[in-house]
Amino acid sequence: MLSIKNLHVSVDGKSILDGLTLDIAAGEIHAVMGPNGAGKSTLSYALAGRPGYEVTAGSVTLDGEDLLGLEPNERAARGLFLSFQYPTEIPGVPALTFVRTALNAQHKARGEAEVSAPDFLRLVRGKAKALKIDFDMLKRGLNVGFSGGEKKRMEILQMSVLSPRLAILDETDSGLDIDALRIVAEGVNAMRSADRAMLVITHYQRLLDHIRPDRVHVLAGGRIVASGGPELAHDLEREGYDKYASLAA
Amino acid sequence: MSLARAIETGDLTQLPSRRDEDWRWTDLRGLVRVLPAPSPAAVASPPAGPFASLDATQITVVNGRGPGRLITAAGTRQTVTLNFVATQQAGSHAARLAIEVQEGADLVLLESYEGQGADYVVQADLNITLGRGARLERIVIADDSPDAVSVSAAHVVLGEHATFAQTVLASGAKRQRLETRVSHPGGGASARLDGLYLLGDRRHADITTVVTHAGVDGATDQLVKGVVRDQARGVFQGRIVVSPGADKTDARMGHHALILSDKAEVDAKPELEIYADDVVCAHGNTVGALDEEALFYAKARGIADAEARAMLTQAFLDQVVDRIGHDGAREIARAWVARQLGAAR
C-alpha cells in the first residue's frame, strides 16, 4: 500500500526528515510516535504535498504509484487523506458545501459519477450522527467558531465521507477531552478495513488505547529509530523518549 | 466639474481630473481627449437586463433617453427595475432621473448598467429623496463594456427614520465609477452602503461614497469588498462625516480587497471625519492575497487549484452578497459573482 523509502525533507533549507523509511500494508494501522520537533508533522505535510516541504531525496509510492510528483488534490483523488493537526477555518464556505465539492472533485478526477445532492445529504447525515455532530453546524462556515474537539470531529467526518485508501491522522488526539477522544476513536475504528491503511501520528500513547495499532514506530531526529508491536507505545509512555535522543543525534 | 457637464456642453475642461481630490485615482481629463459623438436615439428594442426574471415594473433608459421621474407614493410598496443601456451606436450621453420615495413608502430599486457598444462615454445622475420613514433598497449591477467610460452618481437625501440600503456590484470598464453621496439627517435614519468589485484584464472600477451625518442618532454601516486580477485596478473612497452636533452617530466602515496578481492594484481611502461627541465610529481596511493555508487545506481534500481559488474568492465576496435583503436580487447577485469568477478563470 504505502511505501516510503529513504525520505529526506527540508523546510526553509533546514533538513527535518533524514532518511525515513516506512512500509504500511493494506489493512494495517501504524503509529508514528516521537518527541516534539522530531519531524512528525513534517512527515504528514510532505506526504500530503504541502508547499514549502521540499523533498530532497527518497521516494513515496501508494499502491506502487509515485506520489511525490503529484499535486495535493491529485494525491487526494488517489486515496490519500490527511486529518490536520490544526484544521483550517474557511469563512463563507459552509462545511456541507466544502465536503460535497471535495467529494465530487475526487469523483471527477477518478472518472466516477458525481454524487447527487440527496445521496450526499443522506450520507452526511448518517456520518454526522455517529460522530455526534449537530447537522446545523454543517451549514456554517467550515470550522469557523468550532471548538478544538468539533474541528477534529469534522476532520473525521470528512475522512469518513471521502473514504480514503490511506488515512494519515496528525495529532488527532491533541485538544480533545476524554469523551471527544472516544467519539473520534470510534469514528476511526469504524473505518478499519482490509483494503485501507492508516498512519496515526501522535506524541502520546493515550490515543492508541482506543485505536489499536498493528505496528508502532519511534521517530527521532528525522528517522525511524525503533519499531515494534503495540507494547512499544506503553514502553514509551513509561520511559519517555530520552533513550532515543542519542540514537537521533 | 463633472463628466455629465462635459458631455452636455462638449467642453472637455469640465472633466474631473487628478487635481480634484475625489477623482485623483479616476482621472478623466487625462484620459478623454475627444468626446465621441452624441448617442442617437435607439431603434432596436433594448435588452431586458439582469433582473428581468423578477416581478417588477420595468424602466429602461436607452442612450440616455428615458423617464425623468420615478415616484413611489406615500404608504405604497413597489419593485422597479431600472436598466441603463448604451447601444451599439452609443457615443456619449448623460441621463438624469429623480426618484422620490414618499413618506412611509417602500421601494426596491434593481438598477443595472450595460453596454452593447465599445468605447462609449456616459454618465447617469440620480437624485433620490426618501421621505420620513421611507425605505429604499437599491441593488446595482454595473456591467459595462471593457473600453467604456461610465459614471453613475447618486445623490441621496434621507428623511428622519428612513432606511436606505444599497449594494453595488462592479465589473469595471476602461473607467467605471459608482458614486453615492448621502445626506443623513440622523433622527433614527439608517444607511447601508455596501459594494463589491470583481475586476480582470485592464479594467478599472471606482466605488466612492460620502455620507454626511447632520443630526443626532443616525447609523451608517458599510462593507465593500474587491477582487482584482491581471492588470486591473480597484478604487475605494469612503468618507463618513459626522457634523458638529450629530451625537450618538453609529458609523462603521469596512473595505477588504484581494489582489490576485502582481500587476493588479487597489487604491483605498477610508476616511472618518468626526466633529461630534459620544459617537461610535469604526473602520477597517485590509488588502491582501488569498489565504494559502485555506488553499492548501482545500487542495489536500481533492479540490483542484483553480476551483479552490474560485471557491475561496466567491466565499470572500459572498459576505457582501449575503447582506442583500431582497431574496431574488440576492440570488441574481450571487450568480453574477459566480459567472464573473468563472469567466475570469
Coordinates of C-alpha atoms in Angstrom, one line a residue:
Chain A
M1 CA 0.0 0.0 0.0
L2 CA 2.2 2.9 1.3
S3 CA 5.9 2.7 0.8
I4 CA 8.3 5.4 2.0
K5 CA 11.9 4.9 1.1
N6 CA 14.8 7.0 2.4
L7 CA 12.8 10.2 2.6
H8 CA 14.6 13.4 3.1
V9 CA 12.6 16.6 3.6
S10 CA 13.8 20.2 4.1
V11 CA 11.8 23.2 5.3
D12 CA 13.2 26.7 4.7
G13 CA 16.5 25.0 3.8
K14 CA 16.7 23.1 7.1
S15 CA 16.8 19.3 6.9
I16 CA 13.9 17.8 9.0
L17 CA 13.4 14.3 7.7
D18 CA 16.7 12.5 7.2
G19 CA 16.3 9.1 5.5
L20 CA 12.9 7.9 6.8
T21 CA 11.8 4.5 5.6
L22 CA 8.3 3.0 6.4
D23 CA 6.0 0.5 4.8
I24 CA 2.4 0.0 5.6
A25 CA 0.4 -2.8 4.1
A26 CA -3.3 -2.6 3.3
G27 CA -5.5 -3.4 6.4
E28 CA -2.8 -2.2 8.8
I29 CA -2.7 0.7 11.2
H30 CA 0.7 2.0 12.1
A31 CA 1.6 4.6 14.7
V32 CA 4.4 7.0 14.5
M33 CA 5.4 8.4 17.8
G34 CA 8.1 10.9 18.7
P35 CA 9.1 13.8 20.8
N36 CA 8.3 17.4 19.8
G37 CA 10.4 18.5 16.9
A38 CA 11.1 15.0 15.7
G39 CA 9.5 15.7 12.3
K40 CA 6.1 14.1 12.8
S41 CA 4.1 16.9 11.2
T42 CA 6.7 17.3 8.5
L43 CA 6.1 13.7 7.6
S44 CA 2.3 14.3 7.3
Y45 CA 2.7 17.5 5.3
A46 CA 5.3 16.0 3.0
L47 CA 3.0 13.1 2.2
A48 CA 0.1 15.5 1.5
G49 CA 2.3 17.7 -0.6
R50 CA 2.2 21.0 1.3
P51 CA 4.1 23.8 -0.5
G52 CA 7.4 24.6 1.4
Y53 CA 8.1 21.0 2.3
E54 CA 10.8 20.1 -0.1
V55 CA 11.6 16.5 -0.7
T56 CA 15.4 16.4 -1.4
A57 CA 15.7 12.6 -1.7
G58 CA 13.8 9.4 -1.4
S59 CA 10.5 8.1 -2.7
V60 CA 6.9 7.7 -1.7
T61 CA 4.5 5.4 -3.5
L62 CA 0.9 4.5 -2.9
D63 CA -0.1 1.1 -4.5
G64 CA 3.2 1.4 -6.5
E65 CA 2.4 4.8 -7.9
D66 CA 4.7 7.7 -7.2
L67 CA 3.1 10.3 -5.0
L68 CA 5.8 13.0 -4.9
G69 CA 5.2 14.3 -8.4
L70 CA 1.5 14.8 -7.8
E71 CA -0.4 17.9 -6.7
P72 CA -2.1 17.7 -3.3
N73 CA -5.5 17.3 -4.9
E74 CA -4.2 14.5 -7.2
R75 CA -2.9 12.7 -4.1
A76 CA -6.3 13.0 -2.5
A77 CA -8.0 11.7 -5.6
R78 CA -5.7 8.6 -5.4
G79 CA -7.0 8.0 -1.9
L80 CA -4.7 9.9 0.5
F81 CA -6.3 11.8 3.3
L82 CA -4.6 13.9 5.9
S83 CA -6.5 14.8 9.1
F84 CA -4.9 18.1 10.1
Q85 CA -3.5 18.8 13.5
Y86 CA -4.9 22.3 13.2
P87 CA -7.8 22.3 10.8
T88 CA -8.2 25.5 8.8
E89 CA -11.1 27.8 9.2
I90 CA -12.8 28.7 5.9
P91 CA -15.2 31.6 6.4
G92 CA -18.1 31.8 3.9
V93 CA -17.9 28.2 2.7
P94 CA -20.4 26.0 4.6
A95 CA -19.0 22.7 5.7
L96 CA -21.6 20.8 3.7
T97 CA -20.6 22.7 0.5
F98 CA -16.9 22.2 1.1
V99 CA -17.2 18.4 1.7
R100 CA -19.5 18.0 -1.3
T101 CA -17.2 20.0 -3.5
A102 CA -14.2 17.8 -2.3
L103 CA -16.1 14.5 -2.8
N104 CA -17.2 15.4 -6.3
A105 CA -13.8 16.8 -7.3
Q106 CA -12.3 13.4 -6.3
H107 CA -15.0 11.5 -8.2
K108 CA -14.4 13.6 -11.2
A109 CA -10.7 13.1 -11.1
R110 CA -11.2 9.3 -10.9
G111 CA -13.7 9.4 -13.7
E112 CA -16.6 8.5 -11.4
A113 CA -20.1 9.9 -11.5
E114 CA -20.9 12.9 -9.2
V115 CA -22.9 12.2 -6.1
S116 CA -26.4 13.7 -6.2
A117 CA -27.4 16.2 -3.6
P118 CA -30.0 13.9 -1.9
D119 CA -27.5 11.0 -1.8
F120 CA -24.8 13.2 -0.4
L121 CA -27.1 14.6 2.3
R122 CA -28.2 11.1 3.3
L123 CA -24.5 10.0 3.5
V124 CA -23.5 13.0 5.6
R125 CA -26.5 12.8 8.0
G126 CA -25.6 9.3 8.9
K127 CA -21.9 10.0 9.5
A128 CA -22.6 13.2 11.4
K129 CA -25.0 11.4 13.7
A130 CA -22.4 8.7 14.5
L131 CA -19.9 11.4 15.3
K132 CA -22.4 13.4 17.4
I133 CA -22.1 16.5 15.1
D134 CA -25.1 18.7 15.1
F135 CA -26.3 18.8 11.5
D136 CA -27.0 22.6 11.6
M137 CA -23.3 23.1 12.4
L138 CA -22.5 21.8 8.9
K139 CA -24.4 24.8 7.4
R140 CA -22.0 27.2 9.0
G141 CA -18.6 28.3 7.6
L142 CA -16.2 25.3 7.8
N143 CA -14.6 25.2 11.2
V144 CA -15.4 28.8 11.9
G145 CA -16.2 29.2 15.6
F146 CA -15.8 25.4 16.1
S147 CA -14.2 24.2 19.3
G148 CA -11.0 22.2 19.1
G149 CA -13.0 19.0 19.6
E150 CA -15.5 20.0 17.0
K151 CA -12.8 20.6 14.4
K152 CA -11.3 17.2 15.0
R153 CA -14.7 15.6 14.6
M154 CA -15.2 17.5 11.4
E155 CA -11.9 16.0 10.2
I156 CA -13.1 12.5 10.9
L157 CA -16.5 13.3 9.3
Q158 CA -14.7 14.3 6.1
M159 CA -12.5 11.3 6.2
S160 CA -15.5 9.1 6.6
V161 CA -17.3 10.7 3.7
L162 CA -14.3 10.8 1.4
S163 CA -13.5 7.2 2.3
P164 CA -9.7 7.3 1.5
R165 CA -7.4 4.3 0.9
L166 CA -4.7 5.8 3.2
A167 CA -5.6 8.0 6.2
I168 CA -3.0 10.0 8.0
L169 CA -4.1 11.2 11.4
D170 CA -1.8 14.0 12.5
E171 CA -2.1 14.5 16.3
T172 CA -5.8 13.9 16.1
D173 CA -5.9 13.5 19.9
S174 CA -4.5 16.9 20.7
G175 CA -7.0 19.3 22.3
L176 CA -9.6 16.5 22.9
D177 CA -11.2 15.7 26.2
I178 CA -11.9 12.1 27.1
D179 CA -15.4 11.9 25.6
A180 CA -14.3 13.6 22.3
L181 CA -11.3 11.3 22.2
R182 CA -13.6 8.2 22.5
I183 CA -16.0 9.5 19.8
V184 CA -13.2 10.3 17.4
A185 CA -11.5 6.9 18.0
E186 CA -14.8 5.1 17.4
G187 CA -15.1 7.1 14.1
V188 CA -11.6 6.0 13.1
N189 CA -12.2 2.4 14.2
A190 CA -15.3 2.3 12.1
M191 CA -13.1 3.0 9.1
R192 CA -10.8 0.0 9.6
S193 CA -10.9 -2.3 6.6
A194 CA -8.9 -4.9 4.8
D195 CA -8.2 -2.5 1.9
R196 CA -7.4 0.6 3.8
A197 CA -4.2 1.6 5.7
M198 CA -3.8 4.2 8.4
L199 CA -0.9 6.2 9.8
V200 CA -1.5 7.6 13.2
I201 CA 0.9 10.3 14.2
T202 CA 0.9 11.1 17.9
H203 CA 3.0 12.3 20.8
Y204 CA 1.1 10.4 23.5
Q205 CA 0.1 6.8 23.9
R206 CA -3.5 7.5 25.1
L207 CA -5.0 7.7 21.6
L208 CA -3.5 4.2 21.0
D209 CA -5.6 2.8 23.9
H210 CA -8.6 3.5 21.6
I211 CA -7.1 2.9 18.2
R212 CA -5.0 -0.3 18.4
P213 CA -2.1 -0.1 16.0
D214 CA -0.5 -3.1 14.4
R215 CA 2.9 -1.5 14.5
V216 CA 4.5 1.3 16.4
H217 CA 7.5 3.3 15.2
V218 CA 9.6 5.9 17.0
L219 CA 10.5 8.9 15.0
A220 CA 13.5 10.9 16.3
G221 CA 16.0 13.1 14.5
G222 CA 14.1 12.7 11.2
R223 CA 14.4 8.9 11.0
I224 CA 12.6 5.8 12.4
V225 CA 14.9 4.7 15.2
A226 CA 12.8 1.9 16.6
S227 CA 9.8 -0.3 15.6
G228 CA 7.8 -2.8 17.4
G229 CA 4.3 -4.0 18.4
P230 CA 1.7 -2.1 20.4
E231 CA 3.7 -2.7 23.6
L232 CA 6.3 -0.2 22.3
A233 CA 3.8 2.6 22.9
H234 CA 3.5 1.6 26.5
D235 CA 7.2 1.5 26.9
L236 CA 7.4 5.0 25.6
E237 CA 4.7 6.2 27.9
R238 CA 6.6 4.8 30.8
E239 CA 10.2 5.6 29.9
G240 CA 9.8 8.7 27.7
Y241 CA 11.7 9.5 24.6
D242 CA 15.0 10.2 26.3
K243 CA 16.7 6.9 25.4
Y244 CA 16.1 7.7 21.7
A245 CA 17.8 11.1 21.9
S246 CA 21.3 9.6 21.5
L247 CA 20.1 7.5 18.5
A248 CA 18.8 10.6 16.8
A249 CA 22.0 12.6 17.2
Chain B
M1 CA -16.7 69.7 -12.8
S2 CA -18.5 66.6 -14.0
L3 CA -18.5 64.2 -16.9
A4 CA -22.2 64.9 -17.4
R5 CA -21.5 68.6 -17.8
A6 CA -18.6 67.9 -20.3
I7 CA -20.9 65.7 -22.3
E8 CA -23.7 68.2 -22.4
T9 CA -21.6 71.2 -23.2
G10 CA -18.8 69.5 -25.2
D11 CA -16.3 71.4 -23.1
L12 CA -13.6 68.9 -22.1
T13 CA -12.2 71.3 -19.5
Q14 CA -15.3 70.4 -17.4
L15 CA -13.9 66.8 -17.0
P16 CA -12.8 65.9 -13.5
S17 CA -9.0 65.5 -13.3
R18 CA -6.4 64.1 -10.9
R19 CA -6.2 67.6 -9.4
D20 CA -9.7 67.1 -8.0
E21 CA -9.1 65.2 -4.7
D22 CA -12.2 63.0 -5.2
W23 CA -11.0 62.0 -8.7
R24 CA -7.3 61.5 -8.1
W25 CA -7.4 57.8 -9.0
T26 CA -10.0 58.1 -11.7
D27 CA -8.6 60.9 -13.8
L28 CA -11.0 61.5 -16.8
R29 CA -9.4 64.7 -18.2
G30 CA -6.1 63.0 -18.9
L31 CA -8.0 60.1 -20.5
V32 CA -10.8 61.5 -22.6
R33 CA -9.1 63.6 -25.3
V34 CA -12.0 63.6 -27.7
L35 CA -15.7 63.1 -26.8
P36 CA -17.5 60.6 -29.0
A37 CA -20.5 62.0 -31.0
P38 CA -23.7 62.3 -29.1
S39 CA -25.6 59.0 -28.9
P40 CA -28.5 58.6 -31.3
A41 CA -32.0 57.5 -30.2
A42 CA -32.2 53.8 -30.2
V43 CA -34.1 51.9 -32.9
A44 CA -33.9 48.3 -31.7
S45 CA -35.6 47.1 -28.5
P46 CA -33.3 47.2 -25.5
P47 CA -32.1 44.1 -23.6
A48 CA -34.2 43.0 -20.6
G49 CA -31.3 43.4 -18.1
P50 CA -30.0 41.1 -15.3
F51 CA -33.1 41.5 -13.1
A52 CA -35.7 40.6 -15.8
S53 CA -36.7 37.4 -14.2
L54 CA -38.1 39.2 -11.1
D55 CA -41.6 40.6 -10.8
A56 CA -41.1 44.3 -11.2
T57 CA -42.1 47.4 -13.0
Q58 CA -39.6 47.9 -15.8
I59 CA -37.9 51.2 -16.7
T60 CA -35.3 51.3 -19.4
V61 CA -33.1 54.3 -20.2
V62 CA -31.6 53.8 -23.6
N63 CA -28.7 56.0 -24.7
G64 CA -29.7 58.5 -22.0
R65 CA -33.3 58.6 -23.0
G66 CA -36.0 57.6 -20.5
P67 CA -38.4 58.9 -18.0
G68 CA -37.2 61.8 -15.8
R69 CA -39.0 60.9 -12.6
L70 CA -40.0 57.9 -10.6
I71 CA -42.3 58.3 -7.6
T72 CA -43.3 55.7 -5.1
A73 CA -46.3 57.3 -3.5
A74 CA -46.7 57.6 0.3
G75 CA -47.5 54.4 2.0
T76 CA -47.1 52.2 -1.1
R77 CA -44.7 49.4 -2.0
Q78 CA -43.0 49.0 -5.3
T79 CA -40.3 47.0 -7.0
V80 CA -38.7 48.6 -10.1
T81 CA -36.0 47.5 -12.5
L82 CA -34.1 50.5 -13.9
N83 CA -31.9 49.4 -16.8
F84 CA -29.4 51.9 -18.3
V85 CA -28.4 50.7 -21.8
A86 CA -25.7 52.1 -24.1
T87 CA -26.5 50.6 -27.5
Q88 CA -24.2 49.5 -30.3
Q89 CA -24.4 53.1 -31.7
A90 CA -23.8 54.9 -28.4
G91 CA -21.2 57.6 -28.4
S92 CA -21.7 60.0 -25.4
H93 CA -24.7 60.8 -23.4
A94 CA -25.9 61.8 -20.0
A95 CA -29.1 60.7 -18.2
R96 CA -30.9 62.3 -15.3
L97 CA -33.6 60.7 -13.1
A98 CA -35.3 61.9 -10.0
I99 CA -36.5 59.2 -7.6
E100 CA -38.9 60.1 -4.8
V101 CA -39.8 57.6 -2.2
Q102 CA -42.5 59.3 -0.2
E103 CA -43.3 59.1 3.5
G104 CA -43.7 55.6 4.7
A105 CA -43.3 54.1 1.1
D106 CA -41.1 51.1 0.3
L107 CA -39.1 50.8 -2.9
V108 CA -36.8 48.1 -4.1
L109 CA -34.8 49.5 -7.0
L110 CA -33.0 47.0 -9.2
E111 CA -30.6 49.1 -11.2
S112 CA -28.3 48.0 -13.9
Y113 CA -25.8 49.4 -16.5
E114 CA -24.9 47.6 -19.6
G115 CA -23.2 48.4 -22.8
Q116 CA -23.6 46.8 -26.3
G117 CA -21.1 49.1 -28.0
A118 CA -17.4 49.5 -27.3
D119 CA -16.0 52.9 -26.3
Y120 CA -19.0 55.0 -25.2
V121 CA -18.7 57.8 -22.6
V122 CA -21.7 58.2 -20.4
Q123 CA -23.0 59.4 -17.1
A124 CA -26.2 58.7 -15.2
D125 CA -27.3 61.1 -12.4
L126 CA -29.8 60.0 -9.9
N127 CA -31.4 62.4 -7.4
I128 CA -33.0 60.3 -4.7
T129 CA -35.1 61.5 -1.8
L130 CA -36.6 59.4 1.0
G131 CA -39.4 60.8 3.0
R132 CA -39.9 60.3 6.7
G133 CA -39.9 56.5 7.5
A134 CA -39.5 55.6 3.8
R135 CA -37.4 52.6 2.8
L136 CA -35.3 52.0 -0.2
E137 CA -33.2 49.0 -1.1
R138 CA -31.0 49.8 -4.2
I139 CA -29.1 47.0 -5.9
V140 CA -26.9 48.0 -8.8
I141 CA -25.2 45.7 -11.2
A142 CA -22.8 47.6 -13.5
D143 CA -21.7 45.5 -16.5
D144 CA -20.1 48.0 -18.9
S145 CA -18.0 47.3 -22.0
P146 CA -14.3 47.0 -21.3
D147 CA -13.5 50.2 -23.3
A148 CA -16.3 52.3 -21.9
V149 CA -16.1 55.3 -19.6
S150 CA -19.2 55.1 -17.4
V151 CA -20.1 57.1 -14.3
S152 CA -23.1 56.7 -12.1
A153 CA -23.6 59.3 -9.5
A154 CA -26.4 59.2 -6.9
H155 CA -27.3 61.9 -4.5
V156 CA -29.5 60.6 -1.7
V157 CA -31.3 62.7 0.8
L158 CA -32.8 60.8 3.7
G159 CA -35.7 61.8 5.9
E160 CA -35.9 61.0 9.6
H161 CA -36.4 57.3 10.3
A162 CA -35.8 56.5 6.7
T163 CA -33.9 53.3 5.8
F164 CA -31.6 53.2 2.8
A165 CA -29.7 50.0 1.9
Q166 CA -27.5 49.8 -1.1
T167 CA -25.3 47.2 -2.7
V168 CA -23.3 48.0 -5.9
L169 CA -21.6 45.3 -7.9
A170 CA -19.0 46.5 -10.4
S171 CA -17.1 44.6 -13.1
G172 CA -15.2 47.6 -14.3
A173 CA -14.6 49.3 -17.6
K174 CA -11.8 51.5 -19.1
R175 CA -13.1 53.8 -16.3
Q176 CA -16.2 52.9 -14.3
R177 CA -17.3 54.9 -11.2
L178 CA -20.2 54.3 -8.9
E179 CA -20.6 57.3 -6.6
T180 CA -23.1 57.7 -3.9
R181 CA -23.5 60.8 -1.7
V182 CA -25.9 60.6 1.2
S183 CA -27.2 63.5 3.3
H184 CA -28.1 61.8 6.6
P185 CA -30.3 63.7 8.9
G186 CA -29.7 61.4 11.9
G187 CA -33.1 61.2 13.6
G188 CA -33.2 57.4 13.6
A189 CA -32.4 57.1 9.9
S190 CA -30.0 54.4 8.7
A191 CA -27.9 53.8 5.7
R192 CA -26.1 50.7 4.5
L193 CA -23.6 51.3 1.6
D194 CA -22.2 48.0 0.5
G195 CA -20.4 47.2 -2.6
L196 CA -18.1 44.8 -4.4
Y197 CA -15.8 45.0 -7.4
L198 CA -14.5 42.0 -9.3
L199 CA -12.1 43.1 -12.0
G200 CA -9.9 41.4 -14.6
D201 CA -7.8 42.4 -17.6
R202 CA -7.1 46.1 -17.6
R203 CA -10.5 47.1 -16.1
H204 CA -10.9 49.9 -13.6
A205 CA -13.7 50.4 -11.1
D206 CA -14.1 53.1 -8.5
I207 CA -16.6 52.9 -5.7
T208 CA -16.9 56.2 -4.0
T209 CA -19.2 57.1 -1.1
V210 CA -19.7 60.2 1.0
V211 CA -22.1 60.2 3.9
T212 CA -22.7 63.3 5.9
H213 CA -24.4 62.9 9.3
A214 CA -26.1 66.2 10.1
G215 CA -28.1 65.3 13.2
V216 CA -28.2 63.1 16.3
D217 CA -28.9 59.4 16.3
G218 CA -28.1 58.2 12.8
A219 CA -26.5 55.0 11.7
T220 CA -24.3 54.1 8.7
D221 CA -22.9 50.7 8.0
Q222 CA -20.6 49.9 5.1
L223 CA -19.0 46.7 3.8
V224 CA -17.1 46.9 0.5
K225 CA -15.0 44.1 -0.9
G226 CA -13.0 43.8 -4.0
V227 CA -11.0 41.3 -6.1
V228 CA -8.5 42.4 -8.7
R229 CA -6.5 40.3 -11.1
D230 CA -4.5 40.7 -14.2
Q231 CA -3.7 44.4 -14.6
A232 CA -7.0 45.6 -13.1
R233 CA -7.3 48.5 -10.7
G234 CA -9.9 48.9 -7.9
V235 CA -10.5 52.2 -6.2
F236 CA -12.5 52.6 -2.9
Q237 CA -13.0 56.0 -1.4
G238 CA -15.3 56.1 1.6
R239 CA -15.9 59.2 3.6
I240 CA -18.2 59.5 6.6
V241 CA -18.6 62.9 8.0
V242 CA -20.1 63.3 11.5
S243 CA -21.0 67.0 11.7
P244 CA -20.9 69.1 14.9
G245 CA -23.9 68.1 17.0
A246 CA -24.5 64.8 15.3
D247 CA -24.1 63.0 18.6
K248 CA -24.9 59.3 19.1
T249 CA -24.0 58.6 15.5
D250 CA -23.1 54.9 14.9
A251 CA -20.9 54.6 11.8
R252 CA -19.0 51.5 10.7
M253 CA -16.9 51.1 7.5
G254 CA -15.1 48.1 6.2
H255 CA -13.1 47.7 3.0
H256 CA -11.3 44.5 2.2
A257 CA -9.6 43.5 -1.1
L258 CA -7.9 40.6 -2.6
I259 CA -5.1 41.2 -5.0
L260 CA -4.6 38.1 -7.2
S261 CA -1.8 39.2 -9.5
D262 CA 1.4 41.2 -9.2
K263 CA 0.3 43.8 -11.7
A264 CA -3.2 44.4 -10.2
E265 CA -3.7 47.4 -7.9
V266 CA -6.1 48.6 -5.2
D267 CA -6.2 52.2 -4.0
A268 CA -8.2 52.7 -0.9
K269 CA -9.0 55.8 1.1
P270 CA -11.3 55.2 4.1
E271 CA -12.0 58.5 6.0
L272 CA -13.9 59.2 9.1
E273 CA -14.3 62.9 9.9
I274 CA -15.8 63.3 13.3
Y275 CA -16.8 66.6 14.7
A276 CA -19.3 65.4 17.3
D277 CA -19.1 63.7 20.8
D278 CA -20.5 60.5 22.0
V279 CA -20.3 58.6 18.7
V280 CA -19.4 55.1 17.8
C281 CA -17.2 55.0 14.7
A282 CA -15.0 52.2 13.4
H283 CA -13.3 51.4 10.2
G284 CA -11.2 48.6 8.9
N285 CA -9.3 48.3 5.7
T286 CA -7.3 45.2 4.5
V287 CA -5.6 44.4 1.2
G288 CA -4.0 41.0 0.8
A289 CA -3.8 37.7 -1.1
L290 CA -5.8 34.5 -0.8
D291 CA -5.2 32.6 2.4
E292 CA -2.6 30.0 1.5
E293 CA -3.5 27.8 4.5
A294 CA -7.1 27.6 3.3
L295 CA -5.9 26.9 -0.3
F296 CA -3.7 24.0 0.8
Y297 CA -6.4 22.6 3.0
A298 CA -8.9 22.6 0.1
K299 CA -6.4 21.0 -2.3
A300 CA -5.5 18.4 0.3
R301 CA -9.1 17.4 0.2
G302 CA -9.1 16.9 -3.5
I303 CA -10.2 20.3 -4.9
A304 CA -8.1 21.4 -7.8
D305 CA -6.2 24.7 -7.6
A306 CA -8.4 26.8 -9.9
E307 CA -11.6 25.5 -8.3
A308 CA -10.2 26.0 -4.8
R309 CA -9.3 29.6 -5.6
A310 CA -12.7 30.4 -7.2
M311 CA -14.4 28.8 -4.1
L312 CA -12.4 30.9 -1.6
T313 CA -12.8 34.1 -3.7
Q314 CA -16.6 33.6 -4.0
A315 CA -16.8 33.0 -0.3
F316 CA -14.9 36.2 0.3
L317 CA -17.4 38.2 -1.9
D318 CA -20.5 36.3 -0.7
Q319 CA -20.2 38.1 2.6
V320 CA -21.3 41.3 0.8
V321 CA -23.9 39.4 -1.3
D322 CA -25.4 37.8 1.8
R323 CA -26.3 41.2 3.2
I324 CA -28.7 42.0 0.3
G325 CA -32.2 42.0 1.7
H326 CA -34.3 41.2 -1.4
D327 CA -34.2 37.4 -1.9
G328 CA -34.5 37.3 -5.7
A329 CA -31.9 40.1 -6.2
R330 CA -29.5 38.4 -3.7
E331 CA -29.5 35.2 -5.7
I332 CA -29.1 37.0 -9.0
A333 CA -26.1 38.9 -7.5
R334 CA -24.7 35.6 -6.2
A335 CA -24.9 34.1 -9.7
W336 CA -23.5 37.2 -11.2
V337 CA -20.4 36.9 -9.0
A338 CA -20.0 33.2 -9.8
R339 CA -20.2 34.0 -13.5
Q340 CA -17.6 36.7 -13.3
L341 CA -15.3 34.4 -11.4
G342 CA -15.9 31.6 -13.9
A343 CA -15.2 33.9 -16.9
A344 CA -12.0 35.2 -15.3
R345 CA -10.5 31.8 -14.6

